[in-house]
PDB file of C-alpha atoms in Angstrom:
ATOM      1  CA  MET A 503       0.824  10.811  24.034  1.00  0.00           C
ATOM      2  CA  LYS A 504       0.461  11.011  20.257  1.00  0.00           C
ATOM      3  CA  LYS A 505       3.119  13.023  18.455  1.00  0.00           C
ATOM      4  CA  LYS A 506       2.818  14.436  14.948  1.00  0.00           C
ATOM      5  CA  PHE A 507       5.657  15.582  12.735  1.00  0.00           C
ATOM      6  CA  THR A 508       6.685  16.301   9.160  1.00  0.00           C
ATOM      7  CA  LEU A 509      10.092  15.976   7.520  1.00  0.00           C
ATOM      8  CA  GLU A 510      12.185  18.476   5.601  1.00  0.00           C
ATOM      9  CA  ILE A 511      15.523  18.400   3.796  1.00  0.00           C
ATOM     10  CA  VAL A 512      18.561  20.698   3.981  1.00  0.00           C
ATOM     11  CA  ASN A 513      22.178  20.556   2.764  1.00  0.00           C
ATOM     12  CA  PRO A 514      22.303  18.390  -0.400  1.00  0.00           C
ATOM     13  CA  CYS A 515      24.621  15.378  -0.615  1.00  0.00           C
ATOM     14  CA  SER A 516      26.031  13.960  -3.866  1.00  0.00           C
ATOM     15  CA  GLU A 517      26.608  10.264  -3.106  1.00  0.00           C
ATOM     16  CA  ASN A 518      25.042   7.560  -5.326  1.00  0.00           C
ATOM     17  CA  PHE A 519      22.888   5.117  -3.339  1.00  0.00           C
ATOM     18  CA  ASP A 520      23.105   2.402  -6.028  1.00  0.00           C
ATOM     19  CA  LYS A 521      26.897   2.282  -5.696  1.00  0.00           C
ATOM     20  CA  MET A 522      26.809   1.696  -1.947  1.00  0.00           C
ATOM     21  CA  ILE A 523      27.464  -1.737  -0.456  1.00  0.00           C
ATOM     22  CA  PRO A 524      24.287  -3.490   0.836  1.00  0.00           C
ATOM     23  CA  ASN A 525      24.401  -5.008   4.326  1.00  0.00           C
ATOM     24  CA  SER A 526      21.991  -6.176   7.036  1.00  0.00           C
ATOM     25  CA  HIS A 527      21.485  -2.598   8.298  1.00  0.00           C
ATOM     26  CA  GLY A 528      21.028  -0.903   4.908  1.00  0.00           C
ATOM     27  CA  SER A 529      23.782   0.144   2.493  1.00  0.00           C
ATOM     28  CA  PHE A 530      27.255   1.308   3.517  1.00  0.00           C
ATOM     29  CA  CYS A 531      28.539   4.625   2.163  1.00  0.00           C
ATOM     30  CA  ASN A 532      32.324   4.679   1.771  1.00  0.00           C
ATOM     31  CA  SER A 533      32.335   8.465   1.530  1.00  0.00           C
ATOM     32  CA  CYS A 534      30.867   9.260   4.954  1.00  0.00           C
ATOM     33  CA  MET A 535      31.578   5.772   6.413  1.00  0.00           C
ATOM     34  CA  LYS A 536      27.964   5.333   7.566  1.00  0.00           C
ATOM     35  CA  ASN A 537      25.050   2.998   6.910  1.00  0.00           C
ATOM     36  CA  VAL A 538      22.224   4.416   4.806  1.00  0.00           C
ATOM     37  CA  ILE A 539      18.760   3.116   5.750  1.00  0.00           C
ATOM     38  CA  ASP A 540      16.260   2.804   2.892  1.00  0.00           C
ATOM     39  CA  LEU A 541      13.063   4.363   4.286  1.00  0.00           C
ATOM     40  CA  SER A 542      11.548   4.845   0.821  1.00  0.00           C
ATOM     41  CA  LYS A 543      10.094   1.323   0.879  1.00  0.00           C
ATOM     42  CA  LYS A 544       8.593   1.598   4.361  1.00  0.00           C
ATOM     43  CA  THR A 545       5.012   2.501   5.246  1.00  0.00           C
ATOM     44  CA  ASN A 546       4.211   5.770   7.022  1.00  0.00           C
ATOM     45  CA  SER A 547       3.872   4.040  10.387  1.00  0.00           C
ATOM     46  CA  GLU A 548       7.179   2.224   9.904  1.00  0.00           C
ATOM     47  CA  VAL A 549       8.920   5.512   9.115  1.00  0.00           C
ATOM     48  CA  ALA A 550       7.319   7.154  12.173  1.00  0.00           C
ATOM     49  CA  LYS A 551       8.415   4.247  14.381  1.00  0.00           C
ATOM     50  CA  PHE A 552      11.977   4.386  13.024  1.00  0.00           C
ATOM     51  CA  ILE A 553      12.255   8.165  13.531  1.00  0.00           C
ATOM     52  CA  SER A 554      10.777   7.992  17.058  1.00  0.00           C
ATOM     53  CA  GLU A 555      13.318   5.321  18.033  1.00  0.00           C
ATOM     54  CA  ASN A 556      16.281   7.104  16.435  1.00  0.00           C
ATOM     55  CA  LYS A 557      15.403  10.803  16.681  1.00  0.00           C
ATOM     56  CA  ASP A 558      18.465  11.557  18.814  1.00  0.00           C
ATOM     57  CA  ALA A 559      20.877   9.649  16.565  1.00  0.00           C
ATOM     58  CA  ALA A 560      22.770  10.692  13.439  1.00  0.00           C
ATOM     59  CA  ILE A 561      20.723   9.051  10.692  1.00  0.00           C
ATOM     60  CA  CYS A 562      21.576   8.445   7.051  1.00  0.00           C
ATOM     61  CA  ALA A 563      18.475   7.462   5.080  1.00  0.00           C
ATOM     62  CA  ARG A 564      16.880   7.230   1.659  1.00  0.00           C
ATOM     63  CA  LEU A 565      13.442   8.894   1.204  1.00  0.00           C
ATOM     64  CA  LYS A 566      10.826   9.654  -1.445  1.00  0.00           C
ATOM     65  CA  THR A 567       9.759  13.243  -2.062  1.00  0.00           C
ATOM     66  CA  THR A 568       6.159  12.236  -1.309  1.00  0.00           C
ATOM     67  CA  GLN A 569       7.265  11.352   2.229  1.00  0.00           C
ATOM     68  CA  LEU A 570       8.247  14.991   2.742  1.00  0.00           C
ATOM     69  CA  GLU A 571       4.590  15.903   2.189  1.00  0.00           C
ATOM     70  CA  GLU A 572       3.253  13.428   4.743  1.00  0.00           C
ATOM     71  CA  GLU A 573       2.335  14.022   8.392  1.00  0.00           C
ATOM     72  CA  PHE A 574       3.636  11.177  10.555  1.00  0.00           C
ATOM     73  CA  HIS A 575       2.183   9.990  13.872  1.00  0.00           C
ATOM     74  CA  TYR A 576       3.603   7.962  16.726  1.00  0.00           C
ATOM     75  CA  ASN A 577       2.708   7.360  20.372  1.00  0.00           C
ATOM     76  CA  GLU A 578       5.217   8.494  22.976  1.00  0.00           C
ATOM     77  CA  ALA A 579       4.737   6.674  26.260  1.00  0.00           C
ATOM     78  CA  SER A 580       6.560   8.824  28.789  1.00  0.00           C
ATOM     79  CA  LYS A 581       8.886  11.355  27.186  1.00  0.00           C
ATOM     80  CA  SER A 582       7.540  14.811  26.502  1.00  0.00           C
ATOM     81  CA  ILE A 583       9.082  16.701  23.625  1.00  0.00           C
ATOM     82  CA  ASN A 584       8.840  20.480  23.996  1.00  0.00           C
ATOM     83  CA  LEU A 585      10.818  21.420  20.907  1.00  0.00           C
ATOM     84  CA  LYS A 586       8.802  22.355  17.863  1.00  0.00           C
ATOM     85  CA  TYR A 587      11.749  21.491  15.673  1.00  0.00           C
ATOM     86  CA  ALA A 588      14.383  18.819  16.164  1.00  0.00           C
ATOM     87  CA  ALA A 589      17.135  18.700  13.560  1.00  0.00           C
ATOM     88  CA  ILE A 590      18.927  15.454  12.818  1.00  0.00           C
ATOM     89  CA  ALA A 591      22.279  15.568  11.063  1.00  0.00           C
ATOM     90  CA  ALA A 592      21.647  13.091   8.282  1.00  0.00           C
ATOM     91  CA  SER A 593      22.569  12.237   4.739  1.00  0.00           C
ATOM     92  CA  VAL A 594      19.375  11.443   2.889  1.00  0.00           C
ATOM     93  CA  LEU A 595      19.056  10.027  -0.573  1.00  0.00           C
ATOM     94  CA  LEU A 596      15.826  11.402  -2.011  1.00  0.00           C
ATOM     95  CA  VAL A 597      13.767   9.638  -4.688  1.00  0.00           C
ATOM     96  CA  SER A 598      11.565  11.867  -6.849  1.00  0.00           C
ATOM     97  CA  ASN A 599       7.727  11.784  -6.816  1.00  0.00           C
ATOM     98  CA  LEU A 600       6.033   8.403  -7.162  1.00  0.00           C
ATOM     99  CA  SER A 601       2.542   8.104  -8.587  1.00  0.00           C
ATOM    100  CA  ALA A 602       1.293   5.569  -6.066  1.00  0.00           C
ATOM    101  CA  GLN A 603       0.675   6.536  -2.426  1.00  0.00           C
ATOM    102  CA  GLU A 604       1.940   4.121   0.225  1.00  0.00           C
ATOM    103  CA  LYS A 605      -0.521   2.765   2.696  1.00  0.00           C
ATOM    104  CA  GLU A 606       0.109   0.443   5.584  1.00  0.00           C
ATOM    105  CA  PRO A 607      -1.668  -2.880   5.131  1.00  0.00           C
ATOM    106  CA  ILE A 608      -4.052  -3.840   7.908  1.00  0.00           C
ATOM    107  CA  LYS A 609      -3.161  -7.165   9.413  1.00  0.00           C
ATOM    108  CA  THR A 610      -5.990  -9.186  10.867  1.00  0.00           C
ATOM    109  CA  GLU A 611      -5.555 -12.503  12.600  1.00  0.00           C
ATOM    110  CA  ILE A 612      -8.401 -14.615  13.956  1.00  0.00           C
ATOM    111  CA  SER A 613      -7.591 -17.533  16.213  1.00  0.00           C
ATOM    112  CA  CYS A 614     -10.205 -20.059  17.261  1.00  0.00           C
ATOM    113  CA  THR A 615     -10.277 -23.633  18.471  1.00  0.00           C
ATOM    114  CA  LYS A 616     -10.991 -26.145  15.725  1.00  0.00           C
ATOM    115  CA  PRO A 617     -13.940 -28.374  16.719  1.00  0.00           C
ATOM    116  CA  ASN A 618     -13.537 -32.155  16.677  1.00  0.00           C
ATOM    117  CA  THR A 619     -16.063 -33.269  14.073  1.00  0.00           C
ATOM    118  CA  TYR A 620     -16.341 -36.916  13.064  1.00  0.00           C
ATOM    119  CA  LYS A 621     -18.333 -38.189  10.107  1.00  0.00           C
ATOM    120  CA  VAL A 622     -18.672 -41.615   8.496  1.00  0.00           C
ATOM    121  CA  GLY A 623     -19.253 -41.784   4.739  1.00  0.00           C
ATOM    122  CA  LYS A 624     -18.663 -39.378   1.902  1.00  0.00           C
ATOM    123  CA  ILE A 625     -17.046 -36.063   2.744  1.00  0.00           C
ATOM    124  CA  ALA A 626     -18.182 -33.056   0.741  1.00  0.00           C
ATOM    125  CA  TYR A 627     -16.144 -29.874   0.736  1.00  0.00           C
ATOM    126  CA  ASN A 628     -15.970 -26.582  -1.096  1.00  0.00           C
ATOM    127  CA  GLN A 629     -12.621 -25.886  -2.709  1.00  0.00           C
ATOM    128  CA  THR A 630     -11.357 -22.321  -2.353  1.00  0.00           C
ATOM    129  CA  ARG A 631     -11.210 -20.621  -5.703  1.00  0.00           C
ATOM    130  CA  ASN A 632      -7.818 -19.251  -6.637  1.00  0.00           C
ATOM    131  CA  ASP A 633      -7.916 -16.358  -9.099  1.00  0.00           C
ATOM    132  CA  GLU A 634      -4.155 -15.781  -9.013  1.00  0.00           C
ATOM    133  CA  VAL A 635      -2.203 -16.717 -12.126  1.00  0.00           C
ATOM    134  CA  SER A 636       1.560 -17.160 -12.435  1.00  0.00           C
ATOM    135  CA  ILE A 637       2.784 -15.795 -15.750  1.00  0.00           C
ATOM    136  CA  ILE A 638       5.877 -14.616 -17.586  1.00  0.00           C
ATOM    137  CA  ILE A 639       5.785 -11.071 -18.939  1.00  0.00           C
ATOM    138  CA  LYS A 640       7.951 -10.563 -22.025  1.00  0.00           C
ATOM    139  CA  GLY A 641       8.491  -7.475 -24.102  1.00  0.00           C
ATOM    140  CA  LYS A 642      10.602  -4.403 -24.674  1.00  0.00           C
ATOM    141  CA  LEU A 643      11.008  -1.198 -22.710  1.00  0.00           C
ATOM    142  CA  LEU A 644      10.920   1.586 -25.318  1.00  0.00           C
ATOM    143  CA  GLU A 645      11.118   5.380 -25.333  1.00  0.00           C
ATOM    144  CA  ALA A 646       7.855   6.842 -26.688  1.00  0.00           C
ATOM    145  CA  LYS A 647       9.323   9.489 -29.046  1.00  0.00           C
ATOM    146  CA  THR A 648      11.847   7.219 -30.754  1.00  0.00           C
ATOM    147  CA  ASN A 649      10.180   3.825 -30.231  1.00  0.00           C
ATOM    148  CA  LYS A 650      13.693   2.578 -29.454  1.00  0.00           C
ATOM    149  CA  PRO A 651      15.433   1.421 -26.243  1.00  0.00           C
ATOM    150  CA  PHE A 652      16.401   4.146 -23.779  1.00  0.00           C
ATOM    151  CA  ASN A 653      19.878   5.627 -24.205  1.00  0.00           C
ATOM    152  CA  LYS A 654      22.115   3.448 -22.043  1.00  0.00           C
ATOM    153  CA  GLU A 655      24.551   6.316 -21.486  1.00  0.00           C
ATOM    154  CA  THR A 656      21.843   8.455 -19.898  1.00  0.00           C
ATOM    155  CA  TYR A 657      19.780   5.713 -18.247  1.00  0.00           C
ATOM    156  CA  HIS A 658      22.342   3.489 -16.562  1.00  0.00           C
ATOM    157  CA  ASN A 659      21.362   0.047 -15.274  1.00  0.00           C
ATOM    158  CA  LEU A 660      17.657   0.113 -16.236  1.00  0.00           C
ATOM    159  CA  MET A 661      15.541  -2.303 -14.175  1.00  0.00           C
ATOM    160  CA  ILE A 662      11.893  -3.306 -14.493  1.00  0.00           C
ATOM    161  CA  ALA A 663       9.371  -4.963 -12.155  1.00  0.00           C
ATOM    162  CA  PHE A 664       5.640  -5.676 -12.206  1.00  0.00           C
ATOM    163  CA  THR A 665       2.863  -6.348  -9.715  1.00  0.00           C
ATOM    164  CA  GLY A 666       3.519  -9.782  -8.241  1.00  0.00           C
ATOM    165  CA  SER A 667       7.165 -10.063  -9.338  1.00  0.00           C
ATOM    166  CA  GLN A 668       9.554 -10.869  -6.507  1.00  0.00           C
ATOM    167  CA  ASN A 669      12.531  -8.836  -7.703  1.00  0.00           C
ATOM    168  CA  PRO A 670      13.213  -6.356 -10.509  1.00  0.00           C
ATOM    169  CA  ILE A 671      15.232  -7.643 -13.450  1.00  0.00           C
ATOM    170  CA  LYS A 672      17.694  -5.867 -15.708  1.00  0.00           C
ATOM    171  CA  VAL A 673      16.526  -4.597 -19.085  1.00  0.00           C
ATOM    172  CA  ASN A 674      18.765  -5.435 -22.056  1.00  0.00           C
ATOM    173  CA  PRO A 675      20.464  -2.063 -22.714  1.00  0.00           C
ATOM    174  CA  LYS A 676      20.870  -2.752 -26.455  1.00  0.00           C
ATOM    175  CA  THR A 677      17.435  -4.141 -27.348  1.00  0.00           C
ATOM    176  CA  GLY A 678      15.236  -3.049 -24.432  1.00  0.00           C
ATOM    177  CA  GLU A 679      14.078  -6.649 -23.999  1.00  0.00           C
ATOM    178  CA  PHE A 680      12.999  -8.129 -20.673  1.00  0.00           C
ATOM    179  CA  SER A 681      11.422 -11.348 -19.388  1.00  0.00           C
ATOM    180  CA  ILE A 682      10.104 -11.548 -15.821  1.00  0.00           C
ATOM    181  CA  GLU A 683       7.940 -13.865 -13.734  1.00  0.00           C
ATOM    182  CA  ALA A 684       4.906 -12.326 -12.022  1.00  0.00           C
ATOM    183  CA  LYS A 685       1.609 -13.217 -10.351  1.00  0.00           C
ATOM    184  CA  VAL A 686      -1.589 -11.465 -11.413  1.00  0.00           C
ATOM    185  CA  LEU A 687      -5.280 -11.736 -10.619  1.00  0.00           C
ATOM    186  CA  LYS A 688      -7.642 -12.812 -13.391  1.00  0.00           C
ATOM    187  CA  ASN A 689     -10.035  -9.952 -12.785  1.00  0.00           C
ATOM    188  CA  ASP A 690      -7.356  -7.235 -12.722  1.00  0.00           C
ATOM    189  CA  LYS A 691      -7.718  -4.552 -15.378  1.00  0.00           C
ATOM    190  CA  THR A 692      -4.377  -2.902 -14.659  1.00  0.00           C
ATOM    191  CA  ILE A 693      -0.964  -3.913 -13.365  1.00  0.00           C
ATOM    192  CA  MET A 694       1.744  -1.755 -11.808  1.00  0.00           C
ATOM    193  CA  VAL A 695       5.060  -1.428 -13.615  1.00  0.00           C
ATOM    194  CA  THR A 696       8.118   0.005 -11.872  1.00  0.00           C
ATOM    195  CA  ILE A 697      11.122   1.248 -13.830  1.00  0.00           C
ATOM    196  CA  SER A 698      14.345   2.359 -12.191  1.00  0.00           C
ATOM    197  CA  SER A 699      17.946   3.168 -13.005  1.00  0.00           C
ATOM    198  CA  ASN A 700      20.849   4.710 -11.152  1.00  0.00           C
ATOM    199  CA  ASP A 701      19.365   8.183 -11.629  1.00  0.00           C
ATOM    200  CA  TYR A 702      15.676   7.766 -12.560  1.00  0.00           C
ATOM    201  CA  TYR A 703      12.508   6.170 -11.195  1.00  0.00           C
ATOM    202  CA  LEU A 704       8.895   5.629 -12.325  1.00  0.00           C
ATOM    203  CA  SER A 705       5.950   3.612 -11.020  1.00  0.00           C
ATOM    204  CA  LYS A 706       2.664   3.651 -12.947  1.00  0.00           C
ATOM    205  CA  GLU A 707      -0.391   1.537 -13.766  1.00  0.00           C
ATOM    206  CA  ILE A 708      -0.795   0.108 -17.257  1.00  0.00           C
ATOM    207  CA  ALA A 709      -3.721  -1.656 -18.904  1.00  0.00           C
ATOM    208  CA  PHE A 710      -3.935  -5.428 -18.445  1.00  0.00           C
ATOM    209  CA  ASP A 711      -6.203  -8.044 -20.038  1.00  0.00           C
ATOM    210  CA  VAL A 712      -6.040 -11.644 -18.839  1.00  0.00           C
ATOM    211  CA  ASN A 713      -7.218 -12.775 -22.277  1.00  0.00           C
ATOM    212  CA  SER A 714      -3.915 -11.555 -23.708  1.00  0.00           C
ATOM    213  CA  ILE A 715      -2.077 -14.311 -21.819  1.00  0.00           C
ATOM    214  CA  LYS A 716      -1.145 -17.206 -24.108  1.00  0.00           C
ATOM    215  CA  ASN A 717       0.458 -20.353 -22.672  1.00  0.00           C
ATOM    216  CA  ASN A 718       1.122 -18.432 -19.426  1.00  0.00           C
ATOM    217  CA  VAL A 719       3.056 -15.762 -21.329  1.00  0.00           C
ATOM    218  CA  LEU A 720       1.994 -12.122 -21.641  1.00  0.00           C
ATOM    219  CA  MET A 721       3.668 -10.256 -24.494  1.00  0.00           C
ATOM    220  CA  LYS A 722       3.691  -6.583 -23.472  1.00  0.00           C
ATOM    221  CA  ASN A 723       5.902  -3.753 -24.706  1.00  0.00           C
ATOM    222  CA  ILE A 724       6.255  -0.932 -22.188  1.00  0.00           C
ATOM    223  CA  ILE A 725       6.396   2.418 -23.984  1.00  0.00           C
ATOM    224  CA  ILE A 726       7.330   5.322 -21.717  1.00  0.00           C
ATOM    225  CA  GLY A 727       8.085   8.963 -22.455  1.00  0.00           C
ATOM    226  CA  SER A 728      11.463   9.995 -21.079  1.00  0.00           C
ATOM    227  CA  GLU A 729       9.765  12.992 -19.416  1.00  0.00           C
ATOM    228  CA  GLU A 730       7.731  10.563 -17.277  1.00  0.00           C
ATOM    229  CA  LEU A 731      10.830   9.251 -15.534  1.00  0.00           C
ATOM    230  CA  ASN A 732      11.497  11.116 -12.317  1.00  0.00           C
ATOM    231  CA  ARG A 733      15.060  12.098 -11.556  1.00  0.00           C
ATOM    232  CA  VAL A 734      16.581  10.640  -8.404  1.00  0.00           C
ATOM    233  CA  TYR A 735      17.958  13.446  -6.277  1.00  0.00           C
ATOM    234  CA  ILE A 736      20.401  13.218  -3.412  1.00  0.00           C
ATOM    235  CA  ALA A 737      19.766  15.387  -0.365  1.00  0.00           C
ATOM    236  CA  GLY A 738      20.780  15.696   3.250  1.00  0.00           C
ATOM    237  CA  GLY A 739      20.009  17.254   6.603  1.00  0.00           C
ATOM    238  CA  LEU A 740      16.791  15.566   7.695  1.00  0.00           C
ATOM    239  CA  GLY A 741      14.718  17.882   9.878  1.00  0.00           C
ATOM    240  CA  ILE A 742      11.728  16.882  12.003  1.00  0.00           C
ATOM    241  CA  ASN A 743       9.005  19.466  12.564  1.00  0.00           C
ATOM    242  CA  TYR A 744       6.773  18.515  15.491  1.00  0.00           C
ATOM    243  CA  THR A 745       3.189  19.778  15.377  1.00  0.00           C
ATOM    244  CA  ARG A 746       0.353  19.750  17.886  1.00  0.00           C
TER     245      ARG A 746
END
């Protein structure tokens, strides 16, 4: 039977997710002595699966505000839930609105037996074209109004990442400079930049031109208005509203 539900938040919590200790199950909070699971990076179906498997447990998790606006679906094999609302006592770290909507990638796998083909003489083959380019993106992260680096007292531990970069890297707090490896497609017209700190978060598309790459280096200053950065809020009391 397919179940549908939405999430809601009650009872704010004031713990800082970035100061928690990462482990194999999430990040450990010394204040409440529990593991906090980061659900903000999971797809809708992954969140639904996690909630369905742990709906009767005390969960501590990290969410995006956009996930509170989503309707989640999961299939329940045998159990029938008659409650319209099931409250879970949870501490939830809530990340403010992101511009990009998460979608679960569709995985397709085709398996077939490779035929035994024998040929004497020249072998002709078509080489698969690879439009992906490995580059280094260098530049400065600047505040739009001042054209200077963000105030390091307000924006602690600023990090930046781009489409195709494996991990975010730290921005120089004094100069705003960064240098990061990334993989881009030649025909892309935009790339996604993600900026985060202890208390703020932003993900947005910026213009990209492959012709601007020189010797595998793209020089690109990222100029962002401080009002664009979304504040990271901390919340708690994760509620599940089941719908028909």
